[in-house]
Amino acid sequence: MEWEVVIGLEIHAQLATRSKIFSGASTAYGAEPNTQACAVDLGLPGVLPVLNEKVVELAARFGLATHSTVARRSVFARKNYFYPDLPKGYQISQFELPIVHDGYIDIDLDDDTTRRIGITRAHLEEDAGKSLHEDFHGATGIDLNRAGTPLLEIVSEPDMRSAKEAVAYMKKIHALVRYLEICDGNMQEGSFRCDANVSVRPKGQEEFGTRTEIKNINSFRFVERAINYEVERQIDVLEAGGEIVQETRLYDADRDETRSMRSKEEANDYRYFPDPDLLPVILDDDFIEAVRKTLPELPDAKRERFMTQYSLSHRDAVILTGSREMASYFELVVEASGGEGRLAANWVTGELSGLLNREGIEIDESPVSAEHLGGLLKRIADNTISGKIAKQVFEAMCRGEGDADTVIEQKGLKQITDSGAIEKLVREVLDNNPKQVEQYRGGQEKLLGFFVGQVMKATQGKANPGEVNKILKRLLSGD
Amino acid sequence: MSLDQDTIRRIARLARLGVDESENETYARSLSDIFAFVEQLNAVDTTGIEPMAHPLDARQRLRPDEVTESNQRDKFQKIAPRVEAGLYLVPRVIE
C-alpha cells in the first residue's frame, strides 16, 4: 500500500528578553543554579505575576510577519500538571484565546518550488525549570533558573507531507525569528526546540491516521531522522495489522529511534482554566501599527529583491537570504566589489560556504571579511587576476595574509594582459612544439587546450586566458 | 450531572489528593450536589454575552522588560527541605 505522511510541528522559541515573562528575574543563560529564580518563579504563596511588555511586542511581531491575526484580546490560562520542575503545579500558558492565530509561511523546497504551511496559532507561555537526574544521593536536583522564561509556542497546521518539508519549515521559522530578533535561535542552549506530531494514512484517504507526538527535538538533523524513524515504525505496525496508539514518544539520537514515554500519558488531562492572577491582554490598533513599523525586511521580500537587484537565481537567493547574517555579509561583499552581484553570489555560495562547512563555523566567524572578499572580486572584475588565481588569493586571505591587493602584490600574481608579452610567450610555445602545431593544423583542434596549458605553465597561470586563446587561435590559423 | 466513583478516583489522582476509598461515595455525592447547584446557571439566557475571562472588567497591566530581582538563593533555600550544590532536591523522578 502507498502511504501518505502527515506532520504538524509545535516550535518553542524562547523570546529574547532581559527579564522573565512574569517576573523581574534575569533570563541570562548559564548562571549558577537557582540564582535567577525569584519568589514569583518559585511559586511562593502570595506572589502575583505581572506580564512583561516586551513579550507582547515580540509575539505581535511574529504574528505580523506570518500574515496572522494579532488578537486584540488574549487570555492566559493555567495548564495543570505535576512535575518537580514546575513549582506552581501549573504552567501559565494561553489556551482558548492565543495572542496570534491563523497565519502561514511559504517554505522553499529542494526542487525550487514553494509550499504554503498554515500556522494555527502562536501563544505565550512560561518555560519550566530543569531536572537533573544525576544521582544526588538518590534524589533529583532542580534548577529553576529557566522557570518563567518567556516562550512563544508556534503551532503549525498538519500541512507537511515529508520529513524534508518539516525540516524546511523549521528552518524557515528559525530564520524568521532571528530576522525578527525575537529569539536568538540557539538550539544547543534550548532557545529553539520542537515537538513533531506524526501520522500516516493510505494515500488518497481524507481522514487523518492516529498520531504520535515526538517531544523535544533540538536540531534540524534530528527532526528529519526522528520523523523518518517514526513514519517507518507506524507503517510497519499498520502493515502488520496493528494499530497506532496515540502517545508521546521521545527521540533517542544515540540509538536513532523513538521510544514511548508512558509515564507521561496519564497526566494528559491539563484542566485548563483562565488564570485569575492575570487579566485579559488588550491590544489596540495603535500598538499593532507601531509594532508593524519595527519589522525589518523579511526573508521572502529580501529574496525577491536579491533576484531582481542582483539578477540572482531563485536558488542562490534562497541560500543567501537563509539567515540575516548571510544576507548582510553578501550585500557587504557586493558593495566592496563595486556592484558585482552575481560574482559575489557565486563566491559566497561556492568558495566561502565550502570553507565555512569545512571549518564548521558560521558566517559571522568567517576568517575572510566581507570587505576583503569584495576587494578580491573587484580584482577579478577589472581583470587584474583570473578566477583561477583568485582562488589562490582567497586561500592566502583565509590564512590571514592581508587583503587581496596586498596578497596579489606580494606574490606577484597580477595577470599578464599585455598582448605583446603574451604573443611573445605563445610564439615560444609554438616554436617548442612543432609536432603538436602540425597535428592541430591537420584538424586536431582539441590540442588548443594543450597550448593554453603550456602558456599558463610558463606564466604560473598569470596570463589572461581570454587573451591567450585569442592569440593562439590567430597564430595557429596559419599566420 | 452526577459524578461516579471512578471520576472521583480520577480527579483525585490528577490533583494528587489522597482520597480514602471509603470516602469515595461521600465525595461523589457532595460534588454532584455542587454541580447541581451550579447547573441552575444554565437556566439563564446568555445569548450575545461575551464570556468573561476575569471578574474585573480591566486589562492586564504590563511591566517594562527590566531585571529588578537580585540573587536571593540563600534566603529561599533556607526554607527548602533539602538542597545541594545550589539545587533543590526532590525525591528521585524516574523517567
Coordinates of C-alpha atoms in Angstrom, one line a residue:
Chain A
M1 CA 0.0 0.0 0.0
E2 CA 1.1 3.6 -0.6
W3 CA 1.2 5.7 2.5
E4 CA 1.0 9.5 2.9
V5 CA 2.8 11.1 5.8
V6 CA 1.1 13.9 7.8
I7 CA 3.2 16.2 10.0
G8 CA 2.5 19.2 12.2
L9 CA 5.1 20.9 14.3
E10 CA 5.0 22.8 17.6
I11 CA 8.0 25.0 17.9
H12 CA 9.0 26.6 21.2
A13 CA 11.0 29.8 20.6
Q14 CA 12.5 31.5 23.6
L15 CA 11.7 35.2 23.4
A16 CA 14.7 37.5 23.5
T17 CA 14.0 39.4 26.7
R18 CA 16.2 40.5 29.6
S19 CA 13.7 39.5 32.2
K20 CA 11.2 36.7 32.6
I21 CA 7.7 36.7 31.3
F22 CA 6.0 37.3 34.7
S23 CA 8.9 38.5 37.0
G24 CA 11.9 40.7 37.0
A25 CA 14.4 37.9 37.3
S26 CA 17.1 37.7 34.7
T27 CA 16.9 35.2 31.7
A28 CA 20.7 35.2 31.1
Y29 CA 21.9 31.7 30.1
G30 CA 24.4 29.7 32.1
A31 CA 24.1 31.3 35.6
E32 CA 24.7 29.3 38.8
P33 CA 21.7 27.1 39.6
N34 CA 18.7 28.9 41.2
T35 CA 20.4 32.3 41.3
Q36 CA 17.9 33.7 38.8
A37 CA 14.8 32.2 40.3
C38 CA 12.8 34.7 42.3
A39 CA 9.7 34.3 44.5
V40 CA 7.4 34.5 41.5
D41 CA 9.3 31.9 39.6
L42 CA 9.4 29.6 42.7
G43 CA 5.6 30.0 43.0
L44 CA 5.8 31.1 46.7
P45 CA 2.5 32.0 48.3
G46 CA 1.2 35.5 47.8
V47 CA 3.1 36.4 44.7
L48 CA 1.5 37.9 41.7
P49 CA 2.7 37.5 38.1
V50 CA 2.9 40.8 36.0
L51 CA 3.3 40.5 32.3
N52 CA 6.5 41.7 30.5
E53 CA 5.5 44.2 27.8
K54 CA 8.4 43.1 25.6
V55 CA 7.0 39.6 25.1
V56 CA 3.7 41.0 23.9
E57 CA 5.6 43.2 21.4
L58 CA 7.7 40.2 20.2
A59 CA 4.7 37.9 19.8
A60 CA 2.9 40.6 17.8
R61 CA 6.0 41.0 15.6
F62 CA 5.9 37.3 14.8
G63 CA 2.2 37.5 14.1
L64 CA 2.6 40.4 11.6
A65 CA 5.4 38.6 9.8
T66 CA 3.4 35.5 9.3
H67 CA 0.2 37.0 7.9
S68 CA -1.5 36.0 11.2
T69 CA -4.2 37.8 13.2
V70 CA -2.7 39.5 16.2
A71 CA -5.5 39.1 18.8
R72 CA -7.0 42.4 20.2
R73 CA -7.8 40.3 23.3
S74 CA -6.0 37.3 24.5
V75 CA -6.2 35.4 27.8
F76 CA -3.7 33.5 30.0
A77 CA -4.8 30.1 31.3
R78 CA -3.4 27.6 33.7
K79 CA -2.2 24.3 32.4
N80 CA -2.3 21.9 35.3
Y81 CA 0.2 19.1 35.8
F82 CA 2.6 17.9 38.4
Y83 CA 6.3 17.8 37.9
P84 CA 9.1 18.8 40.3
D85 CA 10.5 21.4 37.9
L86 CA 7.1 23.1 37.7
P87 CA 6.9 24.7 41.1
K88 CA 3.3 26.1 41.0
G89 CA 1.8 22.8 39.8
Y90 CA 0.6 24.6 36.7
Q91 CA 2.2 26.3 33.8
I92 CA 0.8 29.7 32.7
S93 CA 0.0 29.5 29.1
Q94 CA -2.7 30.5 26.7
F95 CA -5.5 28.2 25.6
E96 CA -8.7 29.3 24.1
L97 CA -7.6 32.8 23.2
P98 CA -3.9 32.9 22.0
I99 CA -2.2 36.2 21.1
V100 CA -1.5 35.1 17.5
H101 CA -3.6 32.9 15.2
D102 CA -4.5 31.9 11.6
G103 CA -1.4 32.7 9.6
Y104 CA 1.0 31.0 7.2
I105 CA 4.5 30.9 5.8
D106 CA 5.8 29.7 2.5
I107 CA 8.6 27.2 2.6
D108 CA 11.2 26.6 -0.2
L109 CA 11.7 23.1 -1.3
D110 CA 14.7 21.5 -3.0
D111 CA 13.0 21.4 -6.4
D112 CA 12.8 25.2 -6.3
T113 CA 9.0 25.1 -5.6
T114 CA 7.4 26.6 -2.6
R115 CA 4.7 25.3 -0.3
R116 CA 2.3 27.1 2.0
I117 CA 2.2 25.9 5.6
G118 CA -0.6 27.2 7.8
I119 CA 0.2 28.5 11.3
T120 CA -2.7 27.6 13.5
R121 CA -1.7 29.7 16.4
A122 CA 1.3 31.1 18.4
H123 CA 0.8 31.6 22.1
L124 CA 2.7 32.9 25.0
E125 CA 3.7 30.7 27.9
E126 CA 6.4 30.3 30.6
D127 CA 9.1 27.7 30.5
A128 CA 9.6 25.1 33.3
G129 CA 12.8 24.6 35.2
K130 CA 15.3 21.8 34.7
S131 CA 15.5 18.4 36.4
L132 CA 19.0 16.9 36.9
H133 CA 18.7 13.2 37.1
E134 CA 22.3 12.5 38.1
D135 CA 22.4 10.9 41.4
F136 CA 22.2 13.3 44.3
H137 CA 22.1 10.5 47.0
G138 CA 19.0 9.0 45.4
A139 CA 17.4 12.4 44.8
T140 CA 16.7 14.6 41.7
G141 CA 18.2 18.1 41.6
I142 CA 16.1 21.0 40.5
D143 CA 17.4 24.2 38.9
L144 CA 14.6 26.8 38.4
N145 CA 16.6 29.4 36.6
R146 CA 14.7 28.6 33.4
A147 CA 11.3 28.6 35.1
G148 CA 9.4 31.6 33.9
T149 CA 11.5 32.2 30.8
P150 CA 9.2 33.5 28.1
L151 CA 8.3 31.2 25.2
L152 CA 6.3 31.6 22.1
E153 CA 4.8 28.2 21.1
I154 CA 4.2 28.2 17.4
V155 CA 1.7 25.6 16.3
S156 CA 1.5 24.6 12.6
E157 CA -1.3 23.1 10.7
P158 CA -0.8 19.4 9.8
D159 CA 0.3 20.6 6.4
M160 CA 3.7 18.9 5.9
R161 CA 3.9 15.7 3.9
S162 CA 7.5 14.6 4.5
A163 CA 10.4 14.9 7.0
K164 CA 12.1 17.1 4.5
E165 CA 9.2 19.6 4.4
A166 CA 9.2 19.6 8.2
V167 CA 12.9 20.5 8.2
A168 CA 12.3 23.2 5.6
Y169 CA 9.5 24.6 7.7
M170 CA 11.5 24.5 10.9
K171 CA 14.5 26.2 9.2
K172 CA 12.2 28.9 7.8
I173 CA 10.7 29.6 11.2
H174 CA 14.2 29.6 12.7
A175 CA 15.5 32.1 10.1
L176 CA 12.3 34.2 10.6
V177 CA 12.6 34.5 14.4
R178 CA 16.2 35.6 14.0
Y179 CA 15.4 38.1 11.3
L180 CA 12.7 39.5 13.6
E181 CA 15.2 39.4 16.5
I182 CA 12.6 37.8 18.7
C183 CA 14.6 34.7 19.5
D184 CA 18.4 34.0 19.3
G185 CA 17.6 30.6 17.8
N186 CA 20.3 28.9 19.8
M187 CA 19.4 25.3 19.7
Q188 CA 22.2 24.0 21.9
E189 CA 21.0 26.2 24.7
G190 CA 17.4 25.1 24.1
S191 CA 16.2 28.5 22.9
F192 CA 14.6 26.9 19.8
R193 CA 13.2 23.4 20.0
C194 CA 10.3 21.4 18.6
D195 CA 7.7 18.7 19.0
A196 CA 6.5 16.8 16.0
N197 CA 3.0 15.3 15.5
V198 CA 3.3 12.5 13.0
S199 CA 0.7 10.2 11.4
V200 CA 0.3 8.2 8.2
R201 CA -2.7 7.4 6.1
P202 CA -3.3 5.4 3.0
K203 CA -2.7 7.7 0.0
G204 CA -6.0 9.2 -1.1
Q205 CA -7.7 8.8 2.3
E206 CA -9.2 12.1 3.6
E207 CA -9.2 11.2 7.3
F208 CA -6.1 11.5 9.3
G209 CA -4.5 8.5 10.9
T210 CA -3.8 8.3 14.7
R211 CA -0.9 10.5 15.5
T212 CA 2.0 10.3 17.9
E213 CA 3.9 13.2 19.3
I214 CA 7.7 13.2 19.4
K215 CA 8.9 15.5 22.1
N216 CA 11.8 18.0 22.5
I217 CA 13.8 17.7 19.3
N218 CA 16.6 20.2 19.3
S219 CA 18.3 20.0 15.9
F220 CA 17.3 20.1 12.3
R221 CA 19.1 16.8 11.6
F222 CA 17.2 15.1 14.5
V223 CA 13.9 16.3 13.3
E224 CA 14.4 14.6 10.0
R225 CA 15.7 11.4 11.5
A226 CA 13.1 11.2 14.3
I227 CA 10.2 11.7 11.8
N228 CA 11.6 9.2 9.3
Y229 CA 12.1 6.6 12.0
E230 CA 8.6 7.3 13.4
V231 CA 7.0 7.0 9.9
E232 CA 8.7 3.7 9.3
R233 CA 7.6 2.4 12.7
Q234 CA 4.0 3.4 12.1
I235 CA 3.9 1.9 8.6
D236 CA 5.4 -1.4 10.0
V237 CA 2.8 -1.5 12.8
L238 CA -0.1 -0.8 10.4
E239 CA 1.1 -3.2 7.7
A240 CA 1.4 -6.0 10.3
G241 CA -2.3 -5.4 11.1
G242 CA -1.6 -3.4 14.3
E243 CA -3.0 -0.1 15.5
I244 CA -1.1 3.1 16.3
V245 CA -1.5 4.2 19.9
Q246 CA -1.9 8.0 20.4
E247 CA 1.1 8.7 22.7
T248 CA 4.1 10.8 23.4
R249 CA 7.4 9.5 22.3
L250 CA 11.0 10.6 22.9
Y251 CA 13.7 10.6 20.2
D252 CA 16.9 8.9 21.2
A253 CA 19.6 10.3 18.9
D254 CA 22.2 7.8 20.1
R255 CA 20.1 4.9 19.0
D256 CA 18.3 6.7 16.3
E257 CA 14.8 5.6 17.4
T258 CA 11.7 6.9 19.2
R259 CA 10.5 5.4 22.4
S260 CA 7.2 5.6 24.2
M261 CA 7.1 7.9 27.3
R262 CA 4.3 6.0 29.0
S263 CA 4.9 7.8 32.3
K264 CA 3.5 11.0 31.0
E265 CA 0.4 9.5 29.4
E266 CA -1.9 9.5 32.4
A267 CA -1.2 13.2 33.1
N268 CA -2.6 14.2 29.7
D269 CA -5.6 16.0 31.2
Y270 CA -4.5 19.5 31.8
R271 CA -7.8 21.0 33.1
Y272 CA -7.1 24.4 31.6
F273 CA -8.9 27.4 33.1
P274 CA -8.4 31.2 32.8
D275 CA -5.6 32.3 35.3
P276 CA -7.3 34.5 37.8
D277 CA -4.0 36.2 38.6
L278 CA -3.8 37.7 35.1
L279 CA -6.3 40.0 33.3
P280 CA -7.0 39.8 29.6
V281 CA -4.3 41.3 27.4
I282 CA -5.9 44.0 25.3
L283 CA -4.1 45.4 22.3
D284 CA -5.2 48.4 20.2
D285 CA -4.6 49.3 16.6
D286 CA -2.0 52.0 17.5
F287 CA 0.1 49.4 19.3
I288 CA -0.1 46.9 16.5
E289 CA 0.7 49.6 13.9
A290 CA 3.7 50.7 16.0
V291 CA 5.0 47.2 16.0
R292 CA 4.5 46.9 12.3
K293 CA 6.8 49.8 11.8
T294 CA 9.6 47.9 13.6
L295 CA 9.5 45.0 11.2
P296 CA 12.8 44.5 9.2
E297 CA 12.8 43.4 5.6
L298 CA 11.6 39.8 5.8
P299 CA 13.3 36.8 4.1
D300 CA 10.8 36.4 1.3
A301 CA 10.9 40.1 0.4
K302 CA 14.7 40.1 0.6
R303 CA 14.8 37.1 -1.6
E304 CA 12.7 38.8 -4.3
R305 CA 14.8 41.9 -4.1
F306 CA 18.0 39.9 -4.4
M307 CA 16.7 38.2 -7.5
T308 CA 15.8 41.5 -9.2
Q309 CA 18.5 43.8 -7.9
Y310 CA 21.4 41.4 -8.4
S311 CA 20.0 39.1 -11.1
L312 CA 20.3 36.1 -8.9
S313 CA 18.7 32.7 -9.5
H314 CA 15.9 31.6 -7.1
R315 CA 18.2 29.0 -5.6
D316 CA 21.1 31.4 -4.9
A317 CA 18.7 34.0 -3.5
V318 CA 17.2 31.4 -1.2
I319 CA 20.6 30.4 0.1
L320 CA 21.8 34.0 0.5
T321 CA 18.7 35.0 2.5
G322 CA 18.8 31.9 4.6
S323 CA 19.9 33.9 7.6
R324 CA 20.1 37.6 8.3
E325 CA 23.9 37.3 8.8
M326 CA 24.4 35.6 5.4
A327 CA 22.3 38.2 3.6
S328 CA 24.1 41.2 5.2
Y329 CA 27.5 39.5 4.5
F330 CA 26.5 39.1 0.9
E331 CA 25.4 42.7 0.5
L332 CA 28.6 44.0 2.0
V333 CA 30.6 41.8 -0.4
V334 CA 28.6 43.3 -3.3
E335 CA 29.3 46.8 -2.1
A336 CA 33.0 46.3 -1.6
S337 CA 33.3 44.6 -5.0
G338 CA 31.8 47.6 -6.8
G339 CA 28.4 46.0 -7.6
E340 CA 29.4 42.5 -8.7
G341 CA 26.2 40.8 -7.6
R342 CA 26.4 37.6 -9.4
L343 CA 30.1 37.1 -8.9
A344 CA 29.6 37.8 -5.2
A345 CA 26.7 35.2 -5.2
N346 CA 29.0 32.6 -6.8
W347 CA 31.8 33.2 -4.3
V348 CA 29.6 33.4 -1.2
T349 CA 27.6 30.2 -2.1
G350 CA 30.7 28.4 -3.5
E351 CA 34.1 29.1 -2.2
L352 CA 33.1 30.8 1.1
S353 CA 30.3 28.3 2.0
G354 CA 32.7 25.4 1.3
L355 CA 35.2 27.0 3.6
L356 CA 32.7 27.5 6.4
N357 CA 31.4 23.9 6.0
R358 CA 34.9 22.5 6.2
E359 CA 35.7 24.6 9.3
G360 CA 32.3 24.0 10.8
I361 CA 31.8 27.7 11.5
E362 CA 29.1 30.3 11.0
I363 CA 29.4 33.2 8.5
D364 CA 29.9 35.7 11.3
E365 CA 33.1 33.8 12.2
S366 CA 34.4 33.8 8.7
P367 CA 38.2 34.3 8.5
V368 CA 37.7 36.4 5.4
S369 CA 35.7 39.5 6.0
A370 CA 33.1 40.7 3.5
E371 CA 35.2 43.7 2.7
H372 CA 38.2 41.5 1.8
L373 CA 36.2 39.2 -0.3
G374 CA 34.6 42.1 -2.1
G375 CA 38.1 43.5 -2.7
L376 CA 39.1 40.3 -4.3
L377 CA 36.1 40.2 -6.6
K378 CA 36.9 43.7 -7.7
R379 CA 40.2 42.5 -9.0
I380 CA 38.6 39.6 -10.9
A381 CA 36.1 42.0 -12.4
D382 CA 38.8 44.5 -13.6
N383 CA 41.0 41.7 -15.0
T384 CA 43.8 42.2 -12.6
I385 CA 43.7 38.5 -11.8
S386 CA 41.9 35.5 -13.3
G387 CA 39.3 33.4 -11.5
K388 CA 41.8 30.7 -11.0
I389 CA 44.4 32.9 -9.4
A390 CA 41.7 34.4 -7.3
K391 CA 41.2 31.1 -5.5
Q392 CA 44.9 31.2 -4.6
V393 CA 44.5 34.7 -3.3
F394 CA 41.4 33.6 -1.4
E395 CA 43.3 30.9 0.4
A396 CA 46.0 33.3 1.3
M397 CA 43.4 35.6 2.8
C398 CA 42.0 32.7 4.8
R399 CA 45.4 32.3 6.3
G400 CA 45.3 35.9 7.3
E401 CA 47.9 37.2 4.8
G402 CA 46.1 40.5 4.3
D403 CA 43.6 41.9 1.8
A404 CA 43.5 40.9 -1.9
D405 CA 45.7 43.8 -3.2
T406 CA 48.4 43.0 -0.6
V407 CA 48.4 39.3 -1.5
I408 CA 48.4 40.0 -5.3
E409 CA 51.3 42.4 -4.8
Q410 CA 53.4 40.3 -2.5
K411 CA 53.0 37.1 -4.5
G412 CA 53.3 38.9 -7.9
L413 CA 50.0 37.4 -9.1
K414 CA 49.0 40.2 -11.3
Q415 CA 47.6 38.9 -14.6
I416 CA 49.6 39.5 -17.7
T417 CA 47.2 41.3 -20.1
D418 CA 49.9 42.9 -22.3
S419 CA 49.1 41.3 -25.6
G420 CA 52.6 41.9 -26.9
A421 CA 54.1 39.9 -24.0
I422 CA 51.6 37.2 -24.3
E423 CA 52.1 36.9 -28.0
K424 CA 55.9 36.5 -27.4
L425 CA 55.1 33.6 -25.0
V426 CA 52.7 32.0 -27.4
R427 CA 55.2 32.1 -30.2
E428 CA 57.8 30.4 -27.9
V429 CA 55.4 27.7 -27.0
L430 CA 54.5 27.1 -30.7
D431 CA 58.2 27.0 -31.7
N432 CA 58.9 24.5 -29.0
N433 CA 56.1 22.1 -30.0
P434 CA 56.2 21.9 -33.8
K435 CA 54.7 18.4 -33.9
Q436 CA 51.6 19.5 -32.0
V437 CA 51.3 22.5 -34.2
E438 CA 51.3 20.3 -37.2
Q439 CA 48.6 18.0 -35.7
Y440 CA 46.4 20.9 -34.8
R441 CA 46.6 22.3 -38.2
G442 CA 45.8 18.8 -39.5
G443 CA 42.5 19.0 -37.7
Q444 CA 43.1 18.0 -34.1
E445 CA 41.6 21.2 -32.7
K446 CA 41.3 19.8 -29.2
L447 CA 45.1 20.4 -28.9
L448 CA 44.2 24.1 -28.3
G449 CA 43.9 23.2 -24.6
F450 CA 47.4 21.8 -24.6
F451 CA 48.8 25.0 -25.9
V452 CA 46.8 27.1 -23.4
G453 CA 48.2 24.8 -20.7
Q454 CA 51.8 25.4 -21.8
V455 CA 51.3 29.2 -21.9
M456 CA 49.8 29.1 -18.4
K457 CA 52.5 26.9 -17.1
A458 CA 55.1 29.4 -18.4
T459 CA 53.4 32.2 -16.6
Q460 CA 52.3 30.3 -13.5
G461 CA 48.7 30.9 -14.5
K462 CA 49.0 34.6 -14.7
A463 CA 48.3 35.1 -18.4
N464 CA 44.8 36.4 -19.2
P465 CA 43.1 33.3 -20.5
G466 CA 40.9 35.1 -23.0
E467 CA 43.8 36.9 -24.5
V468 CA 45.9 33.7 -24.7
N469 CA 43.0 31.9 -26.5
K470 CA 42.6 34.7 -29.0
I471 CA 46.3 35.0 -29.8
L472 CA 46.7 31.2 -30.0
K473 CA 43.9 30.9 -32.5
R474 CA 45.2 33.7 -34.6
L475 CA 48.7 32.3 -34.8
L476 CA 47.6 28.7 -35.3
S477 CA 45.2 29.6 -38.1
G478 CA 48.2 29.8 -40.3
D479 CA 49.8 33.2 -39.6
Chain B
M1 CA -24.8 16.0 36.2
S2 CA -23.7 13.4 38.8
L3 CA -20.2 12.1 39.4
D4 CA -19.5 8.4 39.7
Q5 CA -16.8 6.9 41.9
D6 CA -14.4 6.3 39.0
T7 CA -14.4 10.0 38.3
I8 CA -13.7 10.8 41.9
R9 CA -10.7 8.5 41.8
R10 CA -9.5 10.1 38.6
I11 CA -9.8 13.7 39.6
A12 CA -8.2 12.9 43.0
R13 CA -5.3 11.4 41.2
L14 CA -5.0 14.3 38.8
A15 CA -4.9 16.7 41.8
R16 CA -2.6 14.4 43.7
L17 CA -5.1 14.2 46.6
G18 CA -5.1 11.0 48.7
V19 CA -8.8 10.1 49.0
D20 CA -9.7 7.0 51.0
E21 CA -11.8 4.5 49.1
S22 CA -14.3 4.6 52.0
E23 CA -14.9 8.3 51.4
N24 CA -15.4 8.0 47.6
E25 CA -19.1 7.8 47.8
T26 CA -19.4 10.8 50.1
Y27 CA -17.3 12.8 47.7
A28 CA -19.2 11.7 44.7
R29 CA -22.5 12.8 46.4
S30 CA -21.1 16.2 47.7
L31 CA -19.5 17.1 44.4
S32 CA -22.6 16.1 42.5
D33 CA -24.7 18.4 44.7
I34 CA -22.3 21.3 44.0
F35 CA -22.7 20.6 40.2
A36 CA -26.5 20.5 40.6
F37 CA -26.3 23.9 42.4
V38 CA -24.1 25.4 39.7
E39 CA -26.2 24.0 36.9
Q40 CA -29.0 26.4 37.8
L41 CA -27.0 28.9 35.9
N42 CA -27.8 27.1 32.7
A43 CA -31.4 28.4 33.0
V44 CA -30.1 31.9 32.3
D45 CA -30.2 33.1 28.7
T46 CA -26.6 34.2 27.8
T47 CA -27.2 34.8 24.1
G48 CA -25.0 37.6 22.9
I49 CA -23.0 37.9 26.2
E50 CA -19.2 37.7 25.8
P51 CA -17.7 35.2 28.3
M52 CA -15.6 36.9 30.9
A53 CA -12.0 35.8 31.5
H54 CA -11.9 37.6 34.8
P55 CA -14.4 39.1 37.2
L56 CA -12.7 42.5 36.9
D57 CA -13.5 44.4 33.8
A58 CA -10.0 45.6 33.3
R59 CA -7.0 45.0 31.1
Q60 CA -3.7 43.4 32.0
R61 CA -1.1 45.9 33.1
L62 CA 2.3 45.5 31.5
R63 CA 5.7 46.0 33.1
P64 CA 8.9 47.1 31.4
D65 CA 11.4 44.4 30.4
E66 CA 14.0 45.1 33.2
V67 CA 15.8 42.9 35.6
T68 CA 14.7 44.0 39.0
E69 CA 15.3 40.9 41.0
S70 CA 18.7 40.1 42.6
N71 CA 20.0 36.7 43.6
Q72 CA 18.4 35.7 46.9
R73 CA 19.1 32.0 46.6
D74 CA 20.4 31.6 50.2
K75 CA 17.2 33.1 51.6
F76 CA 14.9 30.9 49.6
Q77 CA 17.0 27.7 50.2
K78 CA 16.9 28.2 53.9
I79 CA 13.2 27.2 53.9
A80 CA 13.7 24.3 51.4
P81 CA 13.8 20.8 52.9
R82 CA 16.9 19.7 51.0
V83 CA 19.4 21.5 48.9
E84 CA 22.8 20.6 47.4
A85 CA 25.2 22.5 45.1
G86 CA 22.6 25.2 44.7
L87 CA 19.9 22.8 43.6
Y88 CA 16.6 22.0 45.3
L89 CA 16.5 18.3 46.0
V90 CA 13.3 16.3 45.5
P91 CA 12.5 12.6 45.6
R92 CA 14.0 10.9 42.6
V93 CA 12.0 11.3 39.4
I94 CA 12.2 8.3 37.2
E95 CA 11.6 8.9 33.5

